Amino acid sequence: METVETLHMNKGAGETSYAMNSFIQRKIISLTKEATEKAIMEILSSRRSPIMKMGIADLGCSSGPNALRVMLEIVEAINAASNMLDRAAPKELMLYMNDLFTNDFNNVFASLPSFHTRINQGKGNDSKNNGYCFVSAVPGTFYGRLFPAKSIHFVHSSSSIHWLSRVPGGLEDKNGRGLNKGNICISKNSPNCVLEAYSQQFKNDFSCLLKSRSQEMVYNGRMVLSFLGRQSMDHTSSNCYYQWELLAHALMIMVSEGLVEEEKVDSFNTPYYASCYEELKIEIEKEGSFMVDSHEAYEVDWDDGMYLQSDHDLLGTMSKGERFSRTMRAGVESILKYHFGNHIMDDLFQRYTTLVEDHLSKTRAKFFNFIISLVKLH
């Protein structure tokens, strides 16, 4: 299954939409701010003369308020760095919003008027910050070429590259039966062949991402990547896939009640991989176009960021389990619908909510999030 054909965050602004259920992602974006500001300063300060036209790309921008919030923070960082360097800001900022073809770009661009208003308010009367922002959608997979050669100065990506380009091959036996029985992603009881298939797919994808950006970025350009991962080479060393294990459990309960066919579950696997830093470093060094400038790791609670949007009245009436279940549903419902059908979604996520609620009552569940800053070498 190709991710480009089936994966998209839930569209619109309804109760199960990504726009209304992306608070964890918002929290993770806030963690990248310092790395972004440092990268922007390094780009601008490394040039002898001001940059007249600057290319900025956000890979996996999705939809909802987070999408343009990222670009706003980048523009503000450019203006602030220009002021500190006592230089004019770039006259033209080319802001490229990238996601898959099925992304809800209409939702993003409906917010452009308020985005431009905030940009203009931020300029004030400072003549150094009088450039223009040109915002464009660039649909397509970031595991291939997206932009003209040597046109991009800064690349940002948050909560995206843990999604693979496709479900790995080799997850079925010669008779077409699923090898990852009872699971929908890597699990503690997944056979080694499943772990190896996922690992190889990630290596192939990440190598393609690096190769594509190496052709599109200028010398000494910067890339800040933030994504969910794991702490060590051992796939079973942490609960980095536990959100998927609970979803598989909910599906298997429905199997036991005759509501879902077991073969349907066994033949379904998600295109998700939690990498570790050692894997990333090996692929970066092998590709050779980038150098790691810095890397950080943060633990993020499953319900982190869900208290940041006080104007969302419904949020205050929901339990932690309900909030997290809606966050997962907003992100993965499209691929579940494609395989299982729309008719089981409400029932499935009601059961998932119960399982998450029970899990959170016993432990403080966390994600492990990486932030890696890369420098383009040549």
Short mmCIF file of C-alpha atoms in Angstrom, two decimals, residues 124-317:
data_model
loop_
_atom_site.label_atom_id
_atom_site.label_comp_id
_atom_site.label_asym_id
_atom_site.label_seq_id
_atom_site.Cartn_x
_atom_site.Cartn_y
_atom_site.Cartn_z
CA GLY A 124 5.63 47.54 12.01
CA ASN A 125 7.55 50.53 10.74
CA ASP A 126 10.86 48.68 10.41
CA SER A 127 12.12 49.31 6.90
CA LYS A 128 14.45 46.30 7.15
CA ASN A 129 11.45 43.93 7.21
CA ASN A 130 9.54 45.11 4.15
CA GLY A 131 9.79 41.99 2.00
CA TYR A 132 7.02 39.96 0.46
CA CYS A 133 5.83 36.45 1.35
CA PHE A 134 4.68 34.20 -1.47
CA VAL A 135 2.90 31.09 -0.18
CA SER A 136 2.53 28.05 -2.46
CA ALA A 137 1.25 24.50 -2.11
CA VAL A 138 3.61 21.78 -3.34
CA PRO A 139 1.69 18.48 -3.25
CA GLY A 140 3.67 15.27 -3.41
CA THR A 141 5.79 12.93 -1.32
CA PHE A 142 8.87 14.41 0.32
CA TYR A 143 10.65 11.13 -0.40
CA GLY A 144 11.21 12.45 -3.94
CA ARG A 145 12.03 15.72 -5.71
CA LEU A 146 9.69 18.64 -5.01
CA PHE A 147 11.60 21.87 -5.72
CA PRO A 148 13.96 23.30 -8.36
CA ALA A 149 17.68 22.71 -7.87
CA LYS A 150 19.45 24.96 -5.35
CA SER A 151 16.29 26.94 -4.57
CA ILE A 152 15.75 26.12 -0.86
CA HIS A 153 17.61 27.70 2.06
CA PHE A 154 15.69 26.19 4.97
CA VAL A 155 13.62 23.02 5.38
CA HIS A 156 11.38 22.33 8.35
CA SER A 157 9.48 19.13 9.09
CA SER A 158 7.56 18.20 12.22
CA SER A 159 5.69 14.98 13.05
CA SER A 160 6.04 13.68 9.50
CA ILE A 161 9.07 11.54 8.69
CA HIS A 162 8.00 8.74 11.02
CA TRP A 163 5.46 8.07 8.22
CA LEU A 164 6.94 5.77 5.60
CA SER A 165 6.32 6.11 1.86
CA ARG A 166 4.56 2.75 1.87
CA VAL A 167 3.85 -0.30 3.98
CA PRO A 168 7.04 -2.40 3.80
CA GLY A 169 7.10 -5.38 1.48
CA GLY A 170 7.76 -8.87 2.76
CA LEU A 171 5.07 -8.90 5.46
CA GLU A 172 3.22 -11.87 3.94
CA ASP A 173 4.20 -15.52 3.47
CA LYS A 174 4.21 -17.24 0.06
CA ASN A 175 0.49 -17.95 0.43
CA GLY A 176 -0.34 -14.30 1.07
CA ARG A 177 -0.98 -14.71 4.80
CA GLY A 178 0.15 -11.94 7.12
CA LEU A 179 3.33 -12.57 9.10
CA ASN A 180 2.61 -9.90 11.72
CA LYS A 181 -0.42 -11.72 13.10
CA GLY A 182 -2.57 -9.81 15.57
CA ASN A 183 -0.49 -6.65 15.12
CA ILE A 184 -0.84 -3.61 12.89
CA CYS A 185 2.68 -2.21 13.32
CA ILE A 186 5.91 -3.25 15.00
CA SER A 187 5.15 -4.88 18.34
CA LYS A 188 7.08 -6.68 21.03
CA ASN A 189 5.91 -10.00 19.59
CA SER A 190 6.51 -9.15 15.92
CA PRO A 191 8.84 -11.65 14.19
CA ASN A 192 12.33 -10.49 13.19
CA CYS A 193 11.41 -10.46 9.50
CA VAL A 194 8.83 -7.76 10.23
CA LEU A 195 11.35 -5.64 12.16
CA GLU A 196 13.85 -5.99 9.32
CA ALA A 197 11.27 -5.09 6.65
CA TYR A 198 10.26 -1.92 8.49
CA SER A 199 13.87 -0.96 9.16
CA GLN A 200 14.85 -1.41 5.51
CA GLN A 201 11.87 0.61 4.28
CA PHE A 202 12.85 3.45 6.61
CA LYS A 203 16.46 3.38 5.39
CA ASN A 204 15.31 3.49 1.76
CA ASP A 205 12.90 6.35 2.42
CA PHE A 206 15.22 8.48 4.54
CA SER A 207 18.01 8.06 2.01
CA CYS A 208 15.63 9.29 -0.73
CA LEU A 209 14.64 12.28 1.41
CA LEU A 210 18.28 13.26 1.92
CA LYS A 211 19.19 12.76 -1.74
CA SER A 212 16.24 14.84 -2.96
CA ARG A 213 16.89 17.71 -0.55
CA SER A 214 20.60 17.67 -1.36
CA GLN A 215 19.74 18.59 -4.94
CA GLU A 216 17.21 21.26 -3.96
CA MET A 217 19.04 23.07 -1.16
CA VAL A 218 21.75 25.69 -1.45
CA TYR A 219 25.20 25.26 0.06
CA ASN A 220 25.10 25.76 3.86
CA GLY A 221 21.32 25.53 3.88
CA ARG A 222 19.74 24.09 7.00
CA MET A 223 17.17 21.42 7.72
CA VAL A 224 15.36 20.95 11.05
CA LEU A 225 13.56 17.62 11.37
CA SER A 226 11.34 16.74 14.33
CA PHE A 227 9.72 13.31 14.56
CA LEU A 228 8.74 10.47 16.87
CA GLY A 229 11.40 7.82 17.44
CA ARG A 230 12.86 5.42 19.96
CA GLN A 231 15.77 5.60 22.39
CA SER A 232 17.92 2.67 21.27
CA MET A 233 18.56 0.20 18.43
CA ASP A 234 16.35 -2.33 20.24
CA HIS A 235 12.78 -2.08 18.90
CA THR A 236 11.39 -3.60 22.10
CA SER A 237 13.31 -1.38 24.53
CA SER A 238 10.49 1.11 25.01
CA ASN A 239 6.80 1.56 24.36
CA CYS A 240 7.37 3.61 21.20
CA TYR A 241 4.71 1.61 19.35
CA TYR A 242 2.28 1.12 22.22
CA GLN A 243 -0.37 3.43 20.76
CA TRP A 244 -0.55 0.99 17.83
CA GLU A 245 -0.62 -2.05 20.11
CA LEU A 246 -3.71 -0.65 21.83
CA LEU A 247 -5.37 -0.02 18.47
CA ALA A 248 -4.57 -3.59 17.41
CA HIS A 249 -6.05 -4.79 20.71
CA ALA A 250 -9.27 -2.88 19.97
CA LEU A 251 -9.45 -4.50 16.53
CA MET A 252 -8.86 -7.97 17.96
CA ILE A 253 -11.69 -7.45 20.47
CA MET A 254 -13.93 -6.73 17.50
CA VAL A 255 -12.59 -9.91 15.84
CA SER A 256 -13.56 -11.92 18.94
CA GLU A 257 -17.09 -10.50 18.68
CA GLY A 258 -17.41 -11.35 15.00
CA LEU A 259 -17.42 -7.69 13.91
CA VAL A 260 -14.12 -7.81 12.00
CA GLU A 261 -12.48 -10.68 10.13
CA GLU A 262 -9.19 -11.81 11.68
CA GLU A 263 -7.61 -12.05 8.22
CA LYS A 264 -8.41 -8.37 7.74
CA VAL A 265 -6.37 -7.47 10.81
CA ASP A 266 -3.50 -9.81 9.93
CA SER A 267 -3.22 -8.28 6.45
CA PHE A 268 -3.17 -4.68 7.72
CA ASN A 269 0.06 -2.89 8.68
CA THR A 270 0.63 0.81 9.19
CA PRO A 271 3.35 2.76 7.32
CA TYR A 272 4.86 4.04 10.58
CA TYR A 273 8.40 3.60 11.90
CA ALA A 274 10.03 4.96 15.06
CA SER A 275 13.72 5.27 14.21
CA CYS A 276 16.63 5.78 16.59
CA TYR A 277 19.45 8.29 16.29
CA GLU A 278 22.04 5.65 15.39
CA GLU A 279 20.02 4.63 12.33
CA LEU A 280 19.62 8.22 11.22
CA LYS A 281 23.29 9.00 11.65
CA ILE A 282 24.33 5.99 9.54
CA GLU A 283 22.06 7.05 6.66
CA ILE A 284 23.16 10.71 6.89
CA GLU A 285 26.84 9.74 6.73
CA LYS A 286 26.22 7.24 3.93
CA GLU A 287 24.40 9.81 1.74
CA GLY A 288 27.14 12.36 2.43
CA SER A 289 25.45 15.68 1.56
CA PHE A 290 24.60 16.74 5.11
CA MET A 291 26.25 17.04 8.51
CA VAL A 292 24.47 16.82 11.85
CA ASP A 293 24.76 20.22 13.51
CA SER A 294 22.81 19.25 16.62
CA HIS A 295 20.36 16.67 17.89
CA GLU A 296 18.08 16.66 20.89
CA ALA A 297 15.50 14.28 22.32
CA TYR A 298 12.42 15.06 24.37
CA GLU A 299 9.80 13.01 26.12
CA VAL A 300 6.28 14.17 25.31
CA ASP A 301 3.24 13.01 27.27
CA TRP A 302 0.43 11.43 25.26
CA ASP A 303 -1.85 14.26 26.40
CA ASP A 304 0.78 17.01 26.16
CA GLY A 305 -0.35 20.22 24.49
CA MET A 306 -4.02 19.41 24.92
CA TYR A 307 -4.46 22.19 27.44
CA LEU A 308 -2.95 24.92 25.27
CA GLN A 309 -6.11 25.80 23.35
CA SER A 310 -8.42 27.28 25.96
CA ASP A 311 -10.96 28.45 23.35
CA HIS A 312 -11.82 24.85 22.45
CA ASP A 313 -14.75 24.39 24.87
CA LEU A 314 -15.30 20.72 24.11
CA LEU A 315 -11.74 19.88 25.14
CA GLY A 316 -12.41 20.66 28.79
CA THR A 317 -15.26 18.14 28.98
#
